[in-house]
Short mmCIF file of C-alpha atoms in Angstrom, two decimals:
data_model
loop_
_atom_site.label_atom_id
_atom_site.label_comp_id
_atom_site.label_asym_id
_atom_site.label_seq_id
_atom_site.Cartn_x
_atom_site.Cartn_y
_atom_site.Cartn_z
CA MET Z 1 0.00 0.00 0.00
CA THR Z 2 1.06 3.58 -0.31
CA ASN Z 3 2.14 3.76 3.34
CA HIS Z 4 3.59 0.33 4.02
CA SER Z 5 4.05 1.05 7.70
CA GLU Z 6 0.35 1.68 8.22
CA ALA Z 7 -1.12 -1.13 10.29
CA ILE Z 8 -4.19 -2.99 9.15
CA GLY Z 9 -5.62 -5.79 11.25
CA PRO Z 10 -8.39 -8.32 10.72
CA THR Z 11 -9.44 -8.38 14.36
CA ASP Z 12 -12.82 -7.50 15.82
CA PRO Z 13 -12.95 -4.94 18.67
CA SER Z 14 -15.28 -7.27 20.56
CA ALA Z 15 -12.89 -10.22 20.26
CA SER Z 16 -11.77 -12.04 23.37
CA ILE Z 17 -8.45 -11.01 24.88
CA ASP Z 18 -7.32 -14.62 24.38
CA GLU Z 19 -7.73 -14.40 20.62
CA PRO Z 20 -4.55 -13.49 18.72
CA VAL Z 21 -4.30 -10.03 17.18
CA VAL Z 22 -2.57 -9.93 13.81
CA THR Z 23 -1.30 -6.70 12.26
CA LEU Z 24 -0.78 -6.59 8.50
CA ARG Z 25 1.64 -3.96 7.25
CA THR Z 26 2.47 -4.82 3.64
CA PRO Z 27 0.67 -5.75 0.43
CA ALA Z 28 2.31 -9.19 0.71
CA GLU Z 29 0.58 -9.78 4.03
CA LEU Z 30 -2.69 -8.47 2.61
CA ALA Z 31 -2.49 -10.84 -0.36
CA ASP Z 32 -1.72 -13.73 1.99
CA ALA Z 33 -4.68 -12.81 4.20
CA LEU Z 34 -7.33 -12.89 1.48
CA PRO Z 35 -8.14 -16.65 1.56
CA TYR Z 36 -8.41 -16.51 5.35
CA LEU Z 37 -10.78 -13.55 5.20
CA LEU Z 38 -13.04 -15.20 2.61
CA GLY Z 39 -12.67 -18.82 3.67
CA PHE Z 40 -11.53 -19.90 0.18
CA LYS Z 41 -9.07 -18.89 -2.50
CA PRO Z 42 -10.89 -16.54 -4.91
CA GLU Z 43 -10.45 -16.81 -8.66
CA ASN Z 44 -11.48 -14.30 -11.33
CA SER Z 45 -12.87 -12.08 -8.58
CA ILE Z 46 -13.24 -8.52 -7.42
CA VAL Z 47 -13.10 -8.38 -3.62
CA LEU Z 48 -13.77 -5.28 -1.50
CA ILE Z 49 -13.09 -5.36 2.24
CA ALA Z 50 -14.13 -2.58 4.63
CA LEU Z 51 -11.69 -1.07 7.12
CA HIS Z 52 -12.81 0.49 10.40
CA GLY Z 53 -11.10 2.77 12.89
CA GLU Z 54 -7.62 4.23 13.05
CA ARG Z 55 -6.01 0.79 12.96
CA GLY Z 56 -8.05 -0.33 9.97
CA GLN Z 57 -9.82 -3.34 11.43
CA PHE Z 58 -11.39 -5.58 8.80
CA GLY Z 59 -15.16 -5.47 8.50
CA GLY Z 60 -17.67 -6.38 5.82
CA ARG Z 61 -16.63 -7.76 2.48
CA VAL Z 62 -18.17 -8.32 -0.94
CA ARG Z 63 -17.00 -10.46 -3.86
CA LEU Z 64 -18.02 -10.60 -7.49
CA GLY Z 65 -16.67 -12.20 -10.64
CA VAL Z 66 -14.72 -9.90 -12.96
CA PRO Z 67 -17.07 -9.01 -15.84
CA GLU Z 68 -15.68 -10.00 -19.22
CA ARG Z 69 -16.73 -6.73 -20.87
CA ALA Z 70 -14.79 -3.66 -19.76
CA GLU Z 71 -17.90 -1.57 -20.53
CA ASP Z 72 -19.59 -3.20 -17.51
CA TRP Z 73 -16.84 -2.30 -15.06
CA PRO Z 74 -18.10 1.17 -14.00
CA CYS Z 75 -21.61 -0.11 -13.27
CA VAL Z 76 -20.30 -3.12 -11.35
CA ALA Z 77 -17.89 -0.92 -9.38
CA ASP Z 78 -20.74 1.38 -8.35
CA GLN Z 79 -22.92 -1.55 -7.26
CA LEU Z 80 -20.14 -3.21 -5.28
CA ALA Z 81 -19.22 0.03 -3.50
CA GLN Z 82 -22.85 0.74 -2.62
CA CYS Z 83 -23.39 -2.85 -1.47
CA LEU Z 84 -20.37 -2.81 0.85
CA VAL Z 85 -20.83 0.68 2.28
CA GLY Z 86 -24.60 0.28 2.61
CA GLY Z 87 -24.22 -3.09 4.34
CA CYS Z 88 -21.70 -1.65 6.82
CA GLU Z 89 -24.00 1.29 7.55
CA ARG Z 90 -26.92 -1.03 8.21
CA ARG Z 91 -24.74 -2.79 10.77
CA GLY Z 92 -24.04 0.58 12.37
CA ALA Z 93 -20.42 1.14 11.30
CA ARG Z 94 -19.67 3.11 8.16
CA PRO Z 95 -16.24 2.08 6.83
CA ASP Z 96 -13.31 4.47 7.10
CA GLY Z 97 -11.52 2.89 4.16
CA ILE Z 98 -11.57 -0.01 1.73
CA VAL Z 99 -9.00 -2.51 0.47
CA ALA Z 100 -9.67 -3.94 -2.99
CA PHE Z 101 -8.34 -7.12 -4.59
CA LEU Z 102 -8.40 -8.13 -8.25
CA CYS Z 103 -7.77 -11.86 -8.71
CA GLN Z 104 -7.47 -13.30 -12.20
CA GLU Z 105 -5.13 -15.84 -13.79
CA PRO Z 106 -3.37 -14.93 -17.04
CA ARG Z 107 -5.08 -15.89 -20.27
CA LYS Z 108 -3.30 -18.11 -22.78
CA GLY Z 109 -0.10 -16.37 -23.87
CA GLU Z 110 -0.58 -13.52 -21.37
CA SER Z 111 1.92 -12.53 -18.67
CA GLY Z 112 1.14 -11.37 -15.17
CA GLN Z 113 2.23 -7.83 -16.01
CA GLN Z 114 -0.20 -7.80 -18.94
CA VAL Z 115 -3.01 -8.87 -16.62
CA VAL Z 116 -2.14 -6.01 -14.28
CA ALA Z 117 -2.16 -3.53 -17.16
CA ARG Z 118 -5.45 -4.86 -18.54
CA LEU Z 119 -7.18 -4.60 -15.16
CA ARG Z 120 -5.78 -1.17 -14.28
CA PRO Z 121 -8.91 0.67 -15.55
CA LEU Z 122 -11.02 -1.60 -13.32
CA ALA Z 123 -8.87 -0.67 -10.32
CA GLN Z 124 -9.39 2.99 -11.15
CA VAL Z 125 -13.18 2.80 -11.46
CA LEU Z 126 -13.31 0.94 -8.13
CA ARG Z 127 -11.38 3.77 -6.47
CA THR Z 128 -13.64 6.35 -8.12
CA ALA Z 129 -16.84 4.53 -7.10
CA CYS Z 130 -15.77 4.23 -3.46
CA GLY Z 131 -14.49 7.80 -3.41
CA ALA Z 132 -17.90 9.01 -4.63
CA LEU Z 133 -19.30 7.57 -1.38
CA ASP Z 134 -16.63 9.43 0.63
CA VAL Z 135 -14.82 6.20 1.50
CA PRO Z 136 -11.19 6.11 0.27
CA VAL Z 137 -9.60 3.01 -1.21
CA ILE Z 138 -6.41 2.51 0.79
CA GLU Z 139 -4.98 -0.19 -1.45
CA VAL Z 140 -5.76 -2.17 -4.63
CA VAL Z 141 -3.85 -5.44 -4.95
CA CYS Z 142 -3.80 -7.51 -8.14
CA ILE Z 143 -3.09 -11.23 -7.67
CA THR Z 144 -2.22 -13.27 -10.75
CA GLY Z 145 0.16 -16.03 -11.77
CA GLY Z 146 1.46 -16.67 -8.25
CA ARG Z 147 2.50 -13.03 -7.82
CA PHE Z 148 0.90 -9.79 -6.68
CA TRP Z 149 1.11 -6.13 -7.69
CA THR Z 150 -0.15 -2.96 -6.04
CA TYR Z 151 -1.82 -0.18 -8.01
CA CYS Z 152 -1.36 2.41 -5.26
CA CYS Z 153 2.37 2.40 -4.55
CA PRO Z 154 4.64 4.09 -7.12
CA ASP Z 155 7.86 3.07 -5.32
CA THR Z 156 9.51 0.39 -7.46
CA ARG Z 157 11.97 -0.40 -4.65
CA CYS Z 158 9.23 -2.11 -2.64
CA CYS Z 159 6.73 -2.78 -5.43
CA PRO Z 160 8.75 -3.74 -8.53
CA PRO Z 161 7.08 -3.83 -11.96
CA GLU Z 162 7.61 -7.59 -12.27
CA GLY Z 163 5.54 -8.15 -9.12
CA ILE Z 164 6.34 -10.00 -5.92
CA PRO Z 165 5.90 -13.76 -5.36
CA LEU Z 166 3.08 -14.68 -3.01
CA LEU Z 167 4.07 -16.00 0.40
CA ARG Z 168 4.25 -19.76 0.63
CA PRO Z 169 0.91 -21.04 2.00
CA GLY Z 170 0.96 -21.64 5.74
CA THR Z 171 4.16 -19.70 6.44
CA SER Z 172 2.78 -16.32 7.50
CA VAL Z 173 1.93 -15.04 10.98
CA LEU Z 174 -1.74 -14.90 9.95
CA ALA Z 175 -1.63 -18.57 8.90
CA ALA Z 176 -0.27 -19.49 12.32
CA ALA Z 177 -2.95 -17.42 14.05
CA ALA Z 178 -5.66 -18.98 11.90
CA THR Z 179 -4.41 -22.47 12.78
CA TYR Z 180 -4.41 -21.54 16.46
CA MET Z 181 -8.01 -20.34 16.22
CA GLY Z 182 -9.13 -23.37 14.22
CA VAL Z 183 -9.87 -21.35 11.08
CA GLN Z 184 -9.72 -23.50 7.95
CA VAL Z 185 -9.39 -22.27 4.39
CA GLY Z 186 -11.42 -24.12 1.81
CA GLY Z 187 -10.26 -24.95 -1.69
CA ALA Z 188 -10.11 -22.64 -4.65
CA GLN Z 189 -13.32 -21.71 -6.45
CA SER Z 190 -12.47 -24.10 -9.28
CA GLU Z 191 -12.26 -26.97 -6.76
CA ILE Z 192 -15.66 -26.06 -5.31
CA ARG Z 193 -17.21 -25.87 -8.79
CA ALA Z 194 -15.71 -29.23 -9.75
CA ARG Z 195 -17.61 -30.91 -6.90
CA LEU Z 196 -20.91 -29.49 -8.17
CA ALA Z 197 -20.51 -29.59 -11.95
CA PRO Z 198 -22.40 -32.18 -14.04
CA TRP Z 199 -20.66 -35.37 -15.06
CA GLN Z 200 -18.61 -35.33 -18.24
CA THR Z 201 -17.97 -39.09 -18.22
CA ALA Z 202 -19.59 -42.00 -20.06
CA ALA Z 203 -21.86 -42.52 -17.03
CA ALA Z 204 -23.67 -39.28 -17.97
CA VAL Z 205 -25.38 -41.09 -20.86
CA ASP Z 206 -26.87 -43.70 -18.53
CA GLN Z 207 -27.95 -41.01 -16.07
CA GLU Z 208 -29.73 -39.03 -18.78
CA ARG Z 209 -31.58 -42.15 -19.87
CA ALA Z 210 -32.65 -42.72 -16.27
CA LEU Z 211 -33.92 -39.14 -16.11
CA ASP Z 212 -35.90 -39.64 -19.32
CA ALA Z 213 -37.49 -42.82 -17.94
CA ALA Z 214 -38.27 -41.24 -14.58
CA GLY Z 215 -39.84 -38.26 -16.33
CA LEU Z 216 -42.18 -40.49 -18.34
CA ALA Z 217 -43.24 -42.29 -15.17
CA LEU Z 218 -43.51 -39.27 -12.87
CA ILE Z 219 -45.01 -36.52 -15.06
CA PRO Z 220 -48.60 -37.86 -14.96
CA LYS Z 221 -48.38 -38.39 -11.20
CA MET Z 222 -46.79 -34.99 -10.47
CA LEU Z 223 -49.48 -33.19 -12.49
CA GLY Z 224 -52.36 -35.33 -11.24
CA GLU Z 225 -53.92 -36.43 -7.99
CA GLU Z 226 -50.86 -38.48 -7.04
CA GLY Z 227 -48.67 -35.39 -6.69
CA ARG Z 228 -48.70 -35.61 -2.90
CA ASP Z 229 -47.62 -39.27 -3.07
CA VAL Z 230 -44.68 -38.29 -5.30
CA ALA Z 231 -43.64 -35.62 -2.79
CA ILE Z 232 -43.80 -38.06 0.13
CA GLY Z 233 -41.89 -40.65 -1.86
CA THR Z 234 -39.21 -38.13 -2.82
CA LEU Z 235 -38.59 -37.11 0.79
CA ASP Z 236 -38.62 -40.71 2.04
CA LEU Z 237 -36.10 -41.72 -0.64
CA ALA Z 238 -33.89 -38.75 0.23
CA ARG Z 239 -33.90 -39.76 3.91
CA ARG Z 240 -32.93 -43.33 3.07
CA ILE Z 241 -30.04 -42.20 0.89
CA MET Z 242 -28.88 -39.71 3.54
CA ALA Z 243 -28.81 -42.56 6.06
CA ARG Z 244 -26.81 -44.60 3.55
CA LEU Z 245 -24.32 -41.76 3.15
CA SER Z 246 -24.03 -41.22 6.90
CA ALA Z 247 -23.16 -44.89 7.35
CA ALA Z 248 -20.24 -44.48 4.92
CA PRO Z 249 -17.96 -41.67 6.16
CA PRO Z 250 -16.20 -40.08 3.17
CA PRO Z 251 -12.42 -40.26 2.64
CA ALA Z 252 -10.34 -37.19 3.38
CA CYS Z 253 -9.67 -36.56 -0.32
CA THR Z 254 -12.60 -34.65 -1.82
CA LEU Z 255 -12.34 -36.43 -5.18
CA GLU Z 256 -12.42 -39.84 -3.54
CA ALA Z 257 -15.24 -38.70 -1.26
CA ASP Z 258 -17.39 -37.57 -4.19
CA ASN Z 259 -16.66 -40.76 -6.11
CA ARG Z 260 -17.72 -42.79 -3.07
CA ASP Z 261 -20.97 -40.85 -2.79
CA ASP Z 262 -21.63 -41.35 -6.51
CA GLU Z 263 -21.21 -45.10 -6.07
CA LEU Z 264 -23.79 -45.10 -3.25
CA LEU Z 265 -26.45 -43.44 -5.42
CA ALA Z 266 -28.12 -45.38 -8.25
CA HIS Z 267 -29.10 -43.71 -11.53
CA ASP Z 268 -32.84 -44.30 -11.00
CA GLU Z 269 -32.68 -43.02 -7.42
CA ALA Z 270 -30.91 -39.84 -8.51
CA ALA Z 271 -33.41 -39.33 -11.34
CA ALA Z 272 -36.42 -39.68 -9.01
CA LEU Z 273 -34.93 -37.20 -6.52
CA ILE Z 274 -33.90 -34.64 -9.15
CA LEU Z 275 -37.38 -34.60 -10.69
CA GLY Z 276 -39.14 -34.65 -7.32
CA LEU Z 277 -37.19 -31.63 -6.09
CA GLN Z 278 -38.54 -29.55 -8.98
CA VAL Z 279 -41.76 -29.26 -6.96
CA ARG Z 280 -41.35 -26.19 -4.80
CA ALA Z 281 -43.10 -27.56 -1.70
CA THR Z 282 -40.95 -30.71 -1.76
CA ARG Z 283 -37.78 -28.66 -2.17
CA ASP Z 284 -38.80 -26.39 0.71
CA ARG Z 285 -39.30 -29.32 3.07
CA ALA Z 286 -35.89 -30.66 2.07
CA ALA Z 287 -34.42 -27.21 2.83
CA ALA Z 288 -35.27 -27.79 6.52
CA TRP Z 289 -32.48 -30.42 6.69
CA MET Z 290 -29.83 -27.79 7.31
CA GLU Z 291 -28.55 -28.55 10.81
CA GLY Z 292 -27.75 -31.33 13.24
CA ASP Z 293 -26.18 -34.67 12.42
CA GLY Z 294 -28.13 -34.99 9.16
CA ALA Z 295 -26.92 -31.75 7.56
CA PRO Z 296 -23.53 -33.06 6.31
CA ALA Z 297 -25.25 -36.05 4.67
CA ALA Z 298 -27.82 -33.71 3.10
CA LEU Z 299 -25.00 -31.57 1.66
CA ARG Z 300 -23.34 -34.68 0.21
CA LEU Z 301 -26.63 -35.74 -1.36
CA TRP Z 302 -27.34 -32.33 -2.92
CA ARG Z 303 -23.81 -32.23 -4.36
CA ALA Z 304 -24.25 -35.69 -5.84
CA LEU Z 305 -27.61 -34.77 -7.38
CA ALA Z 306 -26.14 -31.59 -8.90
CA ARG Z 307 -23.48 -33.73 -10.59
CA ARG Z 308 -26.25 -35.95 -12.06
CA CYS Z 309 -28.08 -33.09 -13.84
CA VAL Z 310 -26.54 -33.94 -17.18
CA GLY Z 311 -27.38 -33.27 -20.82
CA ALA Z 312 -30.83 -31.84 -21.42
CA TYR Z 313 -31.47 -31.68 -17.66
CA GLY Z 314 -28.96 -28.93 -16.89
CA GLU Z 315 -31.64 -26.53 -15.63
CA HIS Z 316 -32.79 -29.10 -13.09
CA ALA Z 317 -29.50 -28.51 -11.26
CA ALA Z 318 -30.88 -25.22 -9.89
CA ALA Z 319 -32.78 -27.06 -7.13
CA PRO Z 320 -29.98 -29.30 -5.76
CA LEU Z 321 -27.41 -26.52 -6.23
CA ALA Z 322 -29.55 -24.05 -4.28
CA LEU Z 323 -30.05 -26.64 -1.53
CA ALA Z 324 -26.31 -27.35 -1.46
CA GLY Z 325 -25.59 -23.62 -1.22
CA TRP Z 326 -28.10 -23.17 1.58
CA VAL Z 327 -26.82 -26.10 3.66
CA ALA Z 328 -23.15 -25.14 3.12
CA TRP Z 329 -23.89 -21.57 4.22
CA SER Z 330 -25.95 -22.80 7.17
CA LEU Z 331 -23.02 -25.00 8.24
CA GLY Z 332 -20.68 -22.00 8.11
CA ASP Z 333 -19.03 -22.50 4.70
CA LEU Z 334 -19.86 -19.19 3.05
CA GLY Z 335 -17.45 -19.84 0.17
CA GLU Z 336 -19.13 -23.02 -1.05
CA GLY Z 337 -22.53 -21.51 -0.27
CA GLN Z 338 -22.00 -18.52 -2.53
CA GLU Z 339 -20.41 -20.56 -5.31
CA ALA Z 340 -23.24 -23.13 -5.32
CA LEU Z 341 -25.87 -20.39 -5.41
CA GLU Z 342 -24.12 -18.65 -8.30
CA MET Z 343 -24.04 -21.97 -10.17
CA ALA Z 344 -27.75 -22.44 -9.44
CA LEU Z 345 -28.48 -19.08 -11.04
CA ARG Z 346 -26.35 -19.95 -14.04
CA ALA Z 347 -28.39 -23.14 -14.43
CA ASP Z 348 -31.67 -21.19 -14.16
CA PRO Z 349 -31.36 -17.37 -13.96
CA GLY Z 350 -35.01 -17.08 -12.90
CA TYR Z 351 -34.77 -19.44 -9.92
CA LEU Z 352 -36.14 -17.22 -7.16
CA PHE Z 353 -35.09 -19.44 -4.23
CA ALA Z 354 -31.43 -19.27 -5.29
CA ARG Z 355 -31.62 -15.57 -6.06
CA LEU Z 356 -33.03 -14.69 -2.64
CA LEU Z 357 -30.49 -16.88 -0.87
CA SER Z 358 -27.68 -15.33 -2.92
CA HIS Z 359 -28.85 -11.86 -1.93
CA ALA Z 360 -28.98 -12.93 1.73
CA CYS Z 361 -25.41 -14.29 1.55
CA ASN Z 362 -24.06 -11.20 -0.19
CA ASP Z 363 -25.81 -8.96 2.33
CA ASP Z 364 -24.30 -10.88 5.26
CA LEU Z 365 -27.69 -11.94 6.58
CA ASP Z 366 -27.50 -14.23 9.62
CA PRO Z 367 -28.80 -17.67 8.50
CA GLU Z 368 -30.29 -18.42 11.93
CA PRO Z 369 -33.59 -16.51 11.37
CA ILE Z 370 -34.04 -18.51 8.15
CA ARG Z 371 -33.34 -21.76 9.99
CA ARG Z 372 -35.79 -20.78 12.73
CA LEU Z 373 -38.57 -20.11 10.25
CA LEU Z 374 -37.91 -23.32 8.34
CA ARG Z 375 -38.14 -25.30 11.59
CA ARG Z 376 -41.73 -24.18 11.95
CA GLY Z 377 -42.60 -26.12 8.82
CA SER Z 378 -40.69 -29.31 9.55
CA ASP Z 379 -41.73 -32.58 7.93
CA ASP Z 380 -43.44 -33.82 11.08
CA GLN Z 381 -46.03 -31.05 11.07
CA GLU Z 382 -49.32 -31.27 9.21
CA SER Z 383 -49.60 -27.50 8.87
CA GLU Z 384 -48.91 -25.88 5.52
CA LEU Z 385 -45.24 -25.07 5.08
CA LEU Z 386 -44.30 -21.52 4.24
CA SER Z 387 -42.53 -21.29 0.92
CA ALA Z 388 -38.79 -20.72 1.08
CA GLU Z 389 -39.31 -17.40 -0.68
CA GLU Z 390 -41.70 -16.30 2.08
CA VAL Z 391 -39.25 -17.50 4.72
CA LEU Z 392 -36.42 -15.46 3.20
CA GLY Z 393 -38.64 -12.39 3.02
CA MET Z 394 -39.66 -12.81 6.66
CA ALA Z 395 -36.04 -13.29 7.72
CA ALA Z 396 -35.02 -10.08 5.97
CA ALA Z 397 -37.89 -8.20 7.63
CA GLU Z 398 -36.98 -9.67 11.02
CA ARG Z 399 -33.42 -8.51 10.60
CA ALA Z 400 -34.58 -4.99 9.76
CA GLU Z 401 -36.71 -4.99 12.91
CA VAL Z 402 -33.75 -6.08 15.02
CA LEU Z 403 -31.72 -3.21 13.62
CA GLY Z 404 -34.35 -1.05 15.30
CA SER Z 405 -35.01 1.77 12.87
CA SER Z 406 -37.51 2.52 10.17
CA ALA Z 407 -34.62 3.61 7.97
CA ALA Z 408 -33.14 0.13 8.16
CA ALA Z 409 -36.48 -1.43 7.27
CA GLU Z 410 -36.88 0.93 4.33
CA GLY Z 411 -33.36 0.11 3.16
CA THR Z 412 -34.11 -3.62 3.32
CA SER Z 413 -37.19 -3.16 1.17
CA ARG Z 414 -35.26 -1.05 -1.30
CA ARG Z 415 -32.47 -3.63 -1.39
CA ARG Z 416 -34.94 -6.43 -2.09
CA ARG Z 417 -36.23 -4.55 -5.15
CA ARG Z 418 -32.82 -3.59 -6.48
CA ARG Z 419 -30.98 -5.97 -8.75
CA LEU Z 420 -27.83 -6.74 -6.82
CA PRO Z 421 -24.48 -7.43 -8.50
CA ARG Z 422 -23.71 -10.94 -9.67
CA ALA Z 423 -20.84 -12.76 -11.21
CA ALA Z 424 -20.22 -12.32 -14.90
CA GLY Z 425 -22.16 -14.93 -16.78
CA GLY Z 426 -23.72 -16.01 -13.49
CA GLY Z 427 -26.95 -15.60 -11.60
CA GLY Z 428 -29.59 -13.01 -11.96
CA GLY Z 429 -31.85 -12.39 -14.87
CA ARG Z 430 -35.45 -12.12 -15.92
CA GLY Z 431 -38.22 -14.20 -14.51
CA SER Z 432 -39.80 -14.68 -11.13
CA GLY Z 433 -38.91 -18.32 -10.74
CA ASP Z 434 -42.61 -19.19 -10.50
CA THR Z 435 -43.56 -19.11 -14.19
CA TRP Z 436 -42.54 -21.09 -17.24
CA THR Z 437 -43.13 -20.59 -20.92
CA SER Z 438 -42.84 -23.27 -23.58
CA SER Z 439 -42.43 -22.88 -27.31
CA GLY Z 440 -44.88 -25.67 -27.99
CA PRO Z 441 -45.62 -29.34 -27.44
CA GLY Z 442 -43.06 -32.00 -28.04
CA THR Z 443 -41.92 -35.43 -26.97
CA GLY Z 444 -38.15 -35.04 -26.75
CA PRO Z 445 -36.18 -34.93 -23.47
CA ARG Z 446 -36.03 -31.14 -23.44
CA ASN Z 447 -39.81 -30.78 -23.79
CA ARG Z 448 -40.44 -33.46 -21.17
CA ARG Z 449 -38.11 -31.56 -18.86
CA ARG Z 450 -40.03 -28.35 -19.45
CA THR Z 451 -43.32 -30.10 -18.79
CA ILE Z 452 -42.03 -31.31 -15.44
CA ARG Z 453 -40.77 -27.88 -14.42
CA ARG Z 454 -43.93 -26.11 -15.60
CA GLY Z 455 -46.13 -28.48 -13.66
CA ALA Z 456 -43.93 -28.29 -10.58
CA ARG Z 457 -44.00 -24.51 -10.51
CA ASN Z 458 -47.57 -23.83 -11.47
CA GLY Z 459 -49.32 -26.94 -10.23
CA ARG Z 460 -47.87 -27.12 -6.74
#
């Protein structure tokens, strides 16, 4: 940063005296701190982190994918700055400064220095957008190709034009403090996505055939009087598979763990669950499995189902991906939660459940009010379950009430109406998530898929 002796620390003023206090003084230490602050290693991301007080304690943070089109950068910068500053104000502490990070790997044939030069206009519009809100950007760090650069320090003696190698993982003071406090850093975004992406193997052909067969068998029931029986059967099957997964603890290696889970789930079972979860009421009851001993098994199941949404059934992944994002967030893994929700919105940009959850994550909403409301409609109750969309709306309203001011409530309502920033090519888009249009009748897999989703959304 411009003043490398200026201390910046990630500690909270309310932290216990027994918790270690770490002071970061250089861009190298800032770059090393980023995965610990987010809980995962960001890729192709813009990250803004709020600083509070004279010592620059870390506060709220927002992350968004770097838009591919440079024309979109000013608009995205404005939205990110407003989101971060507005969120901090709603929590009662307007930031005194901001640290920005630009993370992007070099394209084919591109050097790290060329990445830095290409992203320099983005760094400038971020500084301008934050400055327009009277919050200065203290530092902008670009991380690419295993090195980092700073846009704010002109001194080539400490910030050379060829960049500085990143610290070796686990060797910094912050890494030691994080280990002491039990803080774990998840994998990179690409590793998270790989666990949720559809199969690209020969088994995908068999899974798509199973989905076709299940669709032919389930469509008449889902759209007819047997719809309730399908819902009950879907939830019962999900419970049995979760018990099966719980009885087989996964290996430490994530790839081996996912392969093991895939082996424990038959093609016809996955097909029945994927189609059954397209019914909103069924999905909402499954969303209540977000805590306790069953939550890890539920997360493993939703990941496995997302991987089975192959071929013409790509849009069906929105339901299991949204459930995976919700359970991961509820269990404290914000990184996987946000990534899964972004993938859900890429699968179906109009999926309201995923969009509302994504907004709640980005706005740092406490998941506990959502959990509390979902508990009221647990499977064991005969009363009508509130829709997940209603639950999320009630949780947002409850949070505004806790903040204790009409201004906060008005801001929450305004935020709910505003289209929040999203990753490039990711979530967000037209549609309420409760309607479906079809170009006409047909008998192919894609038309059968649309029939299922139309009936699930409008008929249930």
